[in-house]
Amino acid sequence: MRQYFLIVPTSIGREICACQNFLKLCKIKYYNYCLIHNVQRDFIIQTGDPLGTGRGGESIFCKLYGDQARFFEAEKVPRIKHKKKGTVSMVNNGNDQHGSQFLITTGENLDYLDGVHTVFGEVTEGMDVLKKINETFVDKEFVPYQDIRINHTVILDDPFDDPPGLIIPDSSPEPTKEQLDSGRIRADEEIDDFKGKSVDEVEEIQAEKEAKTQAILLEMVGDLPDADIKPPENVLFVCKLNPVTTDEDLEIIFSRFGPIKSCEVIRDWKTGESLCYAFIEFEKEEDCEKAYFKMDNVLIDDRRIHVDFSQSVAKVKWRGKGGKYTKDDFKEYEKEHDKPSKLILKEEVKPNQDAKYNLVLDEEVEESSASHVRLGKKHKKKKRHHSDDEEDDKKTKKFKDSDRRYKEECCKEKRKTEKRDKQQSRSRSQSRDRDSHYSSSKSKDKHREELWERERDKKRDRSRSPKKSKDKERSRHR
């Protein structure tokens, strides 16, 4: 039987009632077999309730004066405060009264307990026992899983006289069946899972426990659908492969043991390089066992491979991480991520146009967008008379109509600009033709004038020469 001895010397001062109450309850063996029903690590240890629920207990004055004296008033001016471990104080029942329950602090500087729970002593010996109790396993209500009890109390010195009518037993009373039946692990029950087992059996049990805890952790983080899920027994794990070994090579080599469902060398999903291990799935478990016994440490592509049964559940399809995404999925995701988004605000959409007419078309586009905004405002001002589904349908139709009108307007504007360009180009070509025709006619006139002037000058020269005139007269006379 486990026994815990705590020596608590009481400090007598203004806390006379608390000290007297505690000492006299110990003297009449009231605390014998009381459960420690509240253990909050590095905070407090609470006990003193014979029922073990934390709602019972009565003061020594109830034994003397009846139920009206079940509790006594709290003394709120303590000389000792909750500053160190091992401080002992009476528990406040919520009405600034004390009964039989007391607490022992397992933390330091708990000043917020001062003025609430009356300090009346401290633990001077047995701090190692207090440390063990502080580290015990408890449930969500801070109740220990295994019973921790006060087995016996001994008073070394009592400065208070025994009040008249106080009955002190000669020996410690035996505990009742109800008192010992807490529904938890008994205090004297030894918890040893490895008792009577060999070293190999103990190691196997510990390995199973570790695997179970790891599976639970993987289930909590979402890497496993269930902690009790088992890997398939027809899948073989092959490692220490040469990077040049391919899926086809392994399938040809391992197919002599039986038909193969799939053979996959695991590769880096970014670079596509081999990670030097693979999974081979057989149709039958017997074929997988044959390959396991015959192919371990076999030389393939100048590498000694290692073969084992697969512990992976990646083939299981579920809503978690395992088996949901593949290398192709990641590649498709990267492609979609690099593509520009097709979703653009309608106000930001601009029609395709040439750079020469940006100014003209920008103004027209602004006007059309302004009209589009006005239409949208008018639609918003209308009252809603139908259900949400009908309103959504109407809105989608309106937006489609507005988009269609907007596109038609843009097309019309583009045609107008093209027509203007053609007219301007035609007018320019005509003006160029006129200019060229006018310039050619001018040059012809100048040439004619020059010729006429030359002929006129020749005639004048002829009329002025005397020889020629004399010759003409002679010819006439003859």
Coordinates of C-alpha atoms in Angstrom, one line a residue:
M1 CA 0.0 0.0 0.0
R2 CA 1.3 3.4 -0.9
Q3 CA 1.7 5.8 1.9
Y4 CA 2.3 9.6 1.8
F5 CA 3.5 11.3 4.9
L6 CA 3.2 15.1 5.0
I7 CA 4.2 17.0 8.1
V8 CA 2.3 20.3 8.4
P9 CA 3.3 22.4 11.4
T10 CA 0.5 25.0 12.0
S11 CA 1.3 28.7 12.6
I12 CA -0.9 30.1 15.3
G13 CA -1.9 33.7 15.2
R14 CA -5.1 35.3 14.1
E15 CA -6.0 32.0 12.3
I16 CA -6.9 30.4 15.6
C17 CA -10.2 28.9 14.4
A18 CA -8.6 27.5 11.2
C19 CA -5.7 25.9 13.2
Q20 CA -8.0 24.5 15.9
N21 CA -10.4 23.1 13.3
F22 CA -7.6 21.4 11.3
L23 CA -5.9 19.9 14.4
K24 CA -9.1 18.6 16.0
L25 CA -10.3 17.0 12.7
C26 CA -7.0 15.2 12.4
K27 CA -7.3 14.1 16.1
I28 CA -10.7 12.4 15.6
K29 CA -9.3 10.7 12.4
Y30 CA -11.8 12.7 10.2
Y31 CA -9.4 12.9 7.3
N32 CA -8.5 9.2 7.2
Y33 CA -9.1 7.7 3.7
C34 CA -10.2 11.1 2.3
L35 CA -9.5 11.3 -1.4
I36 CA -7.4 14.0 -3.1
H37 CA -10.2 15.0 -5.5
N38 CA -8.6 18.0 -7.2
V39 CA -5.0 18.1 -8.6
Q40 CA -4.2 21.1 -10.8
R41 CA -0.6 20.9 -11.9
D42 CA 1.7 23.6 -10.6
F43 CA -1.3 25.2 -8.8
I44 CA -3.1 23.4 -6.0
I45 CA -3.9 20.0 -4.5
Q46 CA -7.3 19.9 -2.8
T47 CA -8.7 17.3 -0.3
G48 CA -10.6 17.0 3.0
D49 CA -14.0 15.9 1.7
P50 CA -14.9 12.4 3.1
L51 CA -17.3 12.0 0.1
G52 CA -14.6 12.7 -2.4
T53 CA -16.8 15.0 -4.5
G54 CA -15.6 18.4 -3.4
R55 CA -19.1 19.3 -2.2
G56 CA -19.0 17.7 1.3
G57 CA -17.2 18.1 4.6
E58 CA -18.0 19.9 7.9
S59 CA -16.0 21.7 10.6
I60 CA -15.1 20.3 14.0
F61 CA -17.7 22.7 15.5
C62 CA -20.5 20.8 13.8
K63 CA -19.5 17.8 15.9
L64 CA -19.8 19.9 19.0
Y65 CA -22.7 22.2 18.3
G66 CA -24.7 20.6 15.5
D67 CA -25.5 21.4 11.9
Q68 CA -25.8 25.1 12.5
A69 CA -22.1 25.2 13.1
R70 CA -21.2 23.2 10.0
F71 CA -19.1 26.1 8.7
F72 CA -17.2 28.9 10.4
E73 CA -16.4 32.4 9.2
A74 CA -13.2 32.9 7.2
E75 CA -10.4 34.9 8.7
K76 CA -9.3 37.4 6.0
V77 CA -6.3 39.0 7.6
P78 CA -3.6 36.3 7.2
R79 CA 0.0 36.8 8.2
I80 CA 1.2 34.1 5.8
K81 CA 0.4 34.4 2.1
H82 CA 0.4 32.1 -0.9
K83 CA 4.0 32.8 -2.0
K84 CA 5.7 29.5 -2.0
K85 CA 5.0 25.8 -2.6
G86 CA 3.6 23.8 0.2
T87 CA 1.4 26.5 1.7
V88 CA -1.7 25.0 3.4
S89 CA -5.0 26.9 3.7
M90 CA -8.7 26.2 4.3
V91 CA -10.9 26.2 1.2
N92 CA -13.6 28.9 0.9
N93 CA -17.0 27.4 0.2
G94 CA -18.1 30.5 -1.8
N95 CA -19.8 32.3 1.1
D96 CA -16.6 33.3 3.0
Q97 CA -16.9 30.2 5.2
H98 CA -14.7 27.2 5.9
G99 CA -15.5 23.6 6.6
S100 CA -13.1 20.6 6.5
Q101 CA -11.6 20.9 3.0
F102 CA -8.1 22.4 2.6
L103 CA -5.6 22.9 -0.2
I104 CA -1.9 22.7 -0.6
T105 CA -0.2 24.9 -3.2
T106 CA 2.1 23.4 -5.8
G107 CA 3.0 26.7 -7.4
E108 CA 4.6 30.0 -6.4
N109 CA 3.3 33.6 -6.0
L110 CA -0.4 32.7 -6.0
D111 CA -1.3 36.0 -4.5
Y112 CA -4.8 36.0 -6.0
L113 CA -5.6 33.3 -3.4
D114 CA -4.9 35.7 -0.5
G115 CA -7.9 37.0 1.3
V116 CA -10.1 34.2 -0.1
H117 CA -8.6 31.0 1.4
T118 CA -7.3 31.3 5.0
V119 CA -3.6 30.3 5.3
F120 CA -2.8 28.4 8.5
G121 CA 0.3 26.3 7.8
E122 CA 2.9 25.0 5.4
V123 CA 4.6 21.7 4.5
T124 CA 8.1 21.3 5.9
E125 CA 8.8 17.7 5.0
G126 CA 7.7 15.4 2.2
M127 CA 8.0 17.8 -0.7
D128 CA 9.0 14.8 -2.9
V129 CA 5.6 13.2 -2.2
L130 CA 3.9 16.5 -3.0
K131 CA 5.8 16.6 -6.3
K132 CA 4.6 13.1 -7.2
I133 CA 1.0 14.0 -6.5
N134 CA 1.4 17.2 -8.6
E135 CA 2.5 15.0 -11.6
T136 CA -0.3 12.5 -11.5
F137 CA -2.6 11.9 -14.5
V138 CA -6.0 13.6 -14.2
D139 CA -9.2 13.9 -16.3
K140 CA -10.7 17.1 -17.7
E141 CA -12.2 17.8 -14.2
F142 CA -8.8 17.5 -12.6
V143 CA -9.7 14.3 -10.7
P144 CA -6.9 11.7 -10.6
Y145 CA -7.4 8.5 -12.5
Q146 CA -5.9 6.5 -9.7
D147 CA -7.1 7.1 -6.1
I148 CA -4.7 9.1 -3.9
R149 CA -5.9 9.0 -0.2
I150 CA -4.9 10.3 3.2
N151 CA -4.3 6.9 4.9
H152 CA -3.6 8.1 8.5
T153 CA -3.0 11.3 10.4
V154 CA -0.7 11.8 13.5
I155 CA -0.5 14.9 15.7
L156 CA 2.9 15.7 17.0
D157 CA 1.8 18.6 19.2
D158 CA -1.6 20.2 19.9
P159 CA -1.5 23.5 21.8
F160 CA -5.3 23.6 22.0
D161 CA -7.3 22.0 24.8
D162 CA -9.9 19.5 23.7
P163 CA -13.3 21.1 23.9
P164 CA -15.9 19.3 26.1
G165 CA -18.0 16.8 24.3
L166 CA -15.3 15.9 21.7
I167 CA -15.1 12.2 21.2
I168 CA -11.6 11.0 20.3
P169 CA -11.4 7.4 18.9
D170 CA -8.8 5.0 20.4
S171 CA -7.7 3.7 17.0
S172 CA -8.2 4.6 13.4
P173 CA -11.7 3.5 12.1
E174 CA -11.9 1.1 9.2
P175 CA -13.1 2.6 5.9
T176 CA -16.5 1.8 4.7
K177 CA -17.2 0.1 1.3
E178 CA -18.9 3.3 -0.1
Q179 CA -15.8 5.3 1.0
L180 CA -13.4 3.0 -0.9
D181 CA -15.6 2.6 -4.0
S182 CA -14.7 5.7 -6.0
G183 CA -15.1 4.1 -9.5
R184 CA -11.4 4.8 -10.3
I185 CA -8.3 2.7 -10.1
R186 CA -7.7 1.7 -6.5
A187 CA -4.8 3.2 -4.6
D188 CA -3.3 -0.2 -3.8
E189 CA -3.7 -1.5 -7.3
E190 CA -0.5 -1.9 -9.2
I191 CA -0.5 -0.8 -12.8
D192 CA 2.1 -2.9 -14.6
D193 CA 1.4 -3.9 -18.2
F194 CA 4.7 -5.7 -18.5
K195 CA 4.5 -7.9 -15.5
G196 CA 5.3 -11.6 -16.3
K197 CA 6.3 -10.8 -19.9
S198 CA 9.6 -11.3 -21.6
V199 CA 11.8 -8.6 -23.0
D200 CA 10.8 -9.3 -26.6
E201 CA 7.1 -9.1 -25.7
V202 CA 7.7 -5.8 -23.9
E203 CA 9.5 -4.4 -26.9
E204 CA 6.7 -5.5 -29.2
I205 CA 4.0 -3.9 -26.9
Q206 CA 6.0 -0.6 -26.8
A207 CA 6.4 -0.6 -30.6
E208 CA 2.6 -1.2 -31.0
K209 CA 1.9 1.7 -28.7
E210 CA 4.3 4.0 -30.5
A211 CA 2.8 3.1 -33.8
K212 CA -0.7 3.7 -32.5
T213 CA 0.2 7.1 -31.1
Q214 CA 1.8 8.1 -34.4
A215 CA -1.2 7.0 -36.4
I216 CA -3.5 9.0 -34.1
L217 CA -1.3 12.1 -34.7
L218 CA -1.4 11.6 -38.4
E219 CA -5.2 11.3 -38.3
M220 CA -5.4 14.5 -36.3
V221 CA -3.3 16.5 -38.8
G222 CA -5.3 15.0 -41.7
D223 CA -2.7 12.7 -43.3
L224 CA -4.7 9.5 -42.5
P225 CA -8.4 8.9 -42.9
D226 CA -8.4 6.6 -39.9
A227 CA -5.9 5.7 -37.2
D228 CA -6.8 2.0 -37.6
I229 CA -6.4 1.9 -41.4
K230 CA -4.1 -0.9 -42.6
P231 CA -1.9 -0.7 -45.7
P232 CA -2.7 -3.1 -48.6
E233 CA -0.9 -6.5 -48.3
N234 CA -0.4 -6.9 -52.1
V235 CA 1.9 -3.9 -52.5
L236 CA 5.6 -4.2 -52.4
F237 CA 8.0 -1.3 -51.5
V238 CA 11.3 -1.2 -53.4
C239 CA 14.1 1.2 -52.4
K240 CA 17.8 1.9 -53.1
L241 CA 17.1 1.9 -56.9
N242 CA 19.4 3.3 -59.5
P243 CA 18.0 6.6 -60.9
V244 CA 18.1 5.2 -64.4
T245 CA 15.8 2.3 -63.5
T246 CA 12.3 2.9 -65.1
D247 CA 8.8 1.5 -64.4
E248 CA 9.0 -0.8 -67.4
D249 CA 12.3 -2.3 -66.2
L250 CA 10.9 -3.2 -62.7
E251 CA 7.6 -4.5 -64.2
I252 CA 9.5 -6.9 -66.5
I253 CA 11.7 -8.1 -63.6
F254 CA 9.0 -8.6 -61.0
S255 CA 6.4 -9.9 -63.4
R256 CA 7.9 -13.4 -63.2
F257 CA 6.3 -13.8 -59.7
G258 CA 2.8 -13.1 -61.0
P259 CA 0.6 -10.5 -62.8
I260 CA 1.2 -6.9 -61.8
K261 CA -1.6 -4.3 -61.5
S262 CA 0.7 -1.3 -61.4
C263 CA 4.4 -0.5 -61.1
E264 CA 5.5 3.1 -60.3
V265 CA 8.9 4.6 -59.7
I266 CA 8.3 7.7 -57.5
R267 CA 9.6 10.8 -59.1
D268 CA 10.0 14.5 -58.1
W269 CA 6.8 16.2 -59.3
K270 CA 8.7 19.3 -60.4
T271 CA 11.9 18.0 -62.0
G272 CA 10.7 14.5 -62.9
E273 CA 13.8 12.9 -61.5
S274 CA 13.7 9.5 -59.8
L275 CA 13.6 9.4 -56.0
C276 CA 15.1 5.9 -56.1
Y277 CA 12.1 4.0 -54.6
A278 CA 9.0 2.4 -56.1
F279 CA 5.7 0.7 -55.3
I280 CA 4.7 -2.6 -57.1
E281 CA 1.1 -3.7 -56.7
F282 CA 0.4 -7.4 -57.5
E283 CA -3.0 -9.0 -58.2
K284 CA -2.4 -11.7 -55.5
E285 CA -0.9 -11.5 -52.0
E286 CA 0.9 -14.8 -52.6
D287 CA 2.8 -13.3 -55.5
C288 CA 3.8 -10.3 -53.4
E289 CA 5.1 -12.6 -50.7
K290 CA 7.2 -14.6 -53.2
A291 CA 8.8 -11.4 -54.5
Y292 CA 9.5 -10.3 -51.0
F293 CA 11.4 -13.4 -50.1
K294 CA 13.3 -13.7 -53.4
M295 CA 14.1 -10.1 -54.5
D296 CA 15.7 -8.6 -51.4
N297 CA 19.3 -7.5 -51.9
V298 CA 19.1 -8.3 -55.7
L299 CA 21.4 -6.4 -58.1
I300 CA 19.5 -4.2 -60.5
D301 CA 21.3 -1.7 -62.7
D302 CA 24.5 -2.0 -60.5
R303 CA 22.5 -1.3 -57.3
R304 CA 21.6 -3.7 -54.5
I305 CA 17.8 -3.0 -53.9
H306 CA 15.9 -3.5 -50.7
V307 CA 12.4 -5.0 -50.7
D308 CA 9.7 -4.7 -48.0
F309 CA 6.0 -4.7 -47.7
S310 CA 4.4 -1.3 -48.2
Q311 CA 3.3 0.7 -45.2
S312 CA 1.7 3.4 -47.4
V313 CA -2.0 4.1 -47.7
A314 CA -1.6 6.6 -50.6
K315 CA -3.8 4.4 -52.8
V316 CA -6.8 5.0 -50.5
K317 CA -9.0 7.7 -52.0
W318 CA -10.6 10.0 -49.4
R319 CA -11.2 13.6 -48.7
G320 CA -7.9 14.2 -46.8
K321 CA -4.4 14.5 -48.2
G322 CA -3.5 10.9 -49.0
G323 CA -4.2 9.9 -52.6
K324 CA -6.1 13.0 -53.5
Y325 CA -3.5 14.9 -55.6
T326 CA -1.0 13.5 -58.1
K327 CA 1.9 14.9 -60.1
D328 CA -0.3 15.7 -63.0
D329 CA -2.7 17.6 -60.7
F330 CA 0.1 19.8 -59.5
K331 CA 1.3 20.4 -63.1
E332 CA -2.2 21.4 -64.1
Y333 CA -2.4 23.7 -61.1
E334 CA 0.8 25.4 -62.0
K335 CA -0.4 26.0 -65.6
E336 CA -3.7 27.5 -64.4
H337 CA -1.9 29.6 -61.9
D338 CA 0.5 31.1 -64.5
K339 CA -2.4 31.9 -66.9
P340 CA -3.9 35.5 -66.6
S341 CA -7.3 35.6 -65.1
K342 CA -10.2 35.8 -67.6
L343 CA -12.4 37.6 -65.1
I344 CA -12.3 41.4 -65.8
L345 CA -14.5 44.1 -64.6
K346 CA -16.9 45.3 -67.2
E347 CA -15.9 48.9 -66.8
E348 CA -12.3 48.0 -67.6
V349 CA -13.1 46.2 -70.9
K350 CA -11.9 48.2 -73.9
P351 CA -12.6 47.3 -77.6
N352 CA -9.7 46.4 -79.9
Q353 CA -8.6 49.5 -81.9
D354 CA -5.7 51.0 -83.7
A355 CA -3.3 53.3 -82.0
K356 CA -4.1 56.2 -84.4
Y357 CA -7.6 56.7 -83.1
N358 CA -7.2 56.2 -79.4
L359 CA -8.3 59.7 -78.5
V360 CA -11.5 59.5 -80.5
L361 CA -12.5 56.1 -79.4
D362 CA -11.6 56.7 -75.8
E363 CA -14.1 59.5 -75.7
E364 CA -16.8 57.4 -77.3
V365 CA -16.0 54.5 -75.0
E366 CA -16.3 56.8 -72.0
E367 CA -19.7 57.9 -73.3
S368 CA -20.9 54.4 -73.8
S369 CA -19.6 53.3 -70.4
A370 CA -21.3 56.3 -68.8
S371 CA -24.6 55.3 -70.5
H372 CA -24.0 51.7 -69.2
V373 CA -23.5 53.0 -65.7
R374 CA -26.7 55.0 -66.0
L375 CA -28.6 52.0 -67.1
G376 CA -27.2 50.1 -64.1
K377 CA -28.4 52.8 -61.7
K378 CA -31.8 52.8 -63.2
H379 CA -32.1 49.1 -62.8
K380 CA -30.9 49.4 -59.1
K381 CA -33.6 52.0 -58.4
K382 CA -36.4 49.7 -59.4
K383 CA -38.2 47.9 -56.6
R384 CA -37.9 44.2 -56.0
H385 CA -41.3 42.4 -56.5
H386 CA -40.2 38.8 -57.0
S387 CA -38.2 36.2 -55.2
D388 CA -34.4 36.1 -55.1
D389 CA -34.1 33.5 -57.8
E390 CA -36.2 35.6 -60.2
E391 CA -34.2 38.7 -59.4
D392 CA -30.9 36.9 -60.1
D393 CA -32.3 35.7 -63.5
K394 CA -33.4 39.2 -64.4
K395 CA -30.0 40.6 -63.4
T396 CA -28.1 38.1 -65.4
K397 CA -30.4 38.8 -68.5
K398 CA -29.9 42.6 -68.0
F399 CA -26.2 42.3 -67.8
K400 CA -26.1 40.1 -70.9
D401 CA -28.2 42.6 -72.8
S402 CA -26.1 45.4 -71.7
D403 CA -22.9 43.6 -72.7
R404 CA -24.4 42.8 -76.1
R405 CA -25.4 46.4 -76.6
Y406 CA -22.0 47.6 -75.5
K407 CA -20.4 45.3 -78.0
E408 CA -22.7 46.4 -80.8
E409 CA -21.9 50.1 -80.0
C410 CA -18.2 49.3 -80.1
C411 CA -18.6 47.6 -83.4
K412 CA -20.6 50.6 -84.8
E413 CA -18.0 53.0 -83.6
K414 CA -15.2 51.0 -85.2
R415 CA -17.1 50.9 -88.5
K416 CA -17.6 54.7 -88.4
T417 CA -14.0 55.3 -87.8
E418 CA -13.1 53.0 -90.7
K419 CA -15.5 54.9 -93.0
R420 CA -14.0 58.2 -91.9
D421 CA -10.5 56.9 -92.6
K422 CA -11.5 55.7 -96.1
Q423 CA -13.2 59.1 -96.9
Q424 CA -10.1 61.0 -95.7
S425 CA -7.8 58.8 -97.7
R426 CA -10.0 59.2 -100.8
S427 CA -10.1 63.0 -100.4
R428 CA -6.3 63.1 -99.9
S429 CA -5.8 61.0 -103.1
Q430 CA -8.1 63.3 -105.1
S431 CA -6.4 66.4 -103.9
R432 CA -3.1 64.9 -104.8
D433 CA -4.3 64.1 -108.4
R434 CA -5.6 67.7 -108.8
D435 CA -2.4 69.1 -107.6
S436 CA -0.4 66.9 -110.0
H437 CA -2.7 67.8 -113.0
Y438 CA -2.6 71.5 -112.2
S439 CA 1.2 71.4 -112.0
S440 CA 1.5 69.5 -115.3
S441 CA -0.8 72.0 -117.1
K442 CA 1.2 74.9 -115.8
S443 CA 4.4 73.4 -117.1
K444 CA 2.9 72.9 -120.5
D445 CA 1.7 76.5 -120.7
K446 CA 5.2 77.7 -119.8
H447 CA 6.7 75.6 -122.5
R448 CA 4.3 76.9 -125.1
E449 CA 5.0 80.5 -124.1
E450 CA 8.7 79.9 -124.4
L451 CA 8.3 78.5 -127.9
W452 CA 6.1 81.4 -129.0
E453 CA 8.6 83.9 -127.7
R454 CA 11.4 82.2 -129.5
E455 CA 9.5 82.3 -132.8
R456 CA 8.7 85.9 -132.3
D457 CA 12.3 86.8 -131.7
K458 CA 13.4 85.0 -134.8
K459 CA 11.0 87.0 -136.9
R460 CA 12.2 90.2 -135.5
D461 CA 15.8 89.3 -136.3
R462 CA 14.9 88.6 -139.9
S463 CA 13.2 91.9 -140.4
R464 CA 16.1 93.8 -139.0
S465 CA 18.9 92.3 -141.4
P466 CA 19.5 94.6 -144.6
K467 CA 21.0 91.9 -146.8
K468 CA 18.0 89.7 -146.6
S469 CA 15.6 92.6 -147.4
K470 CA 17.7 93.6 -150.5
D471 CA 17.7 90.1 -151.8
K472 CA 13.9 90.0 -151.4
E473 CA 13.5 93.2 -153.5
R474 CA 15.7 91.9 -156.2
S475 CA 13.8 88.7 -156.5
R476 CA 10.6 90.7 -156.8
H477 CA 12.0 92.8 -159.7
R478 CA 13.1 89.9 -161.6

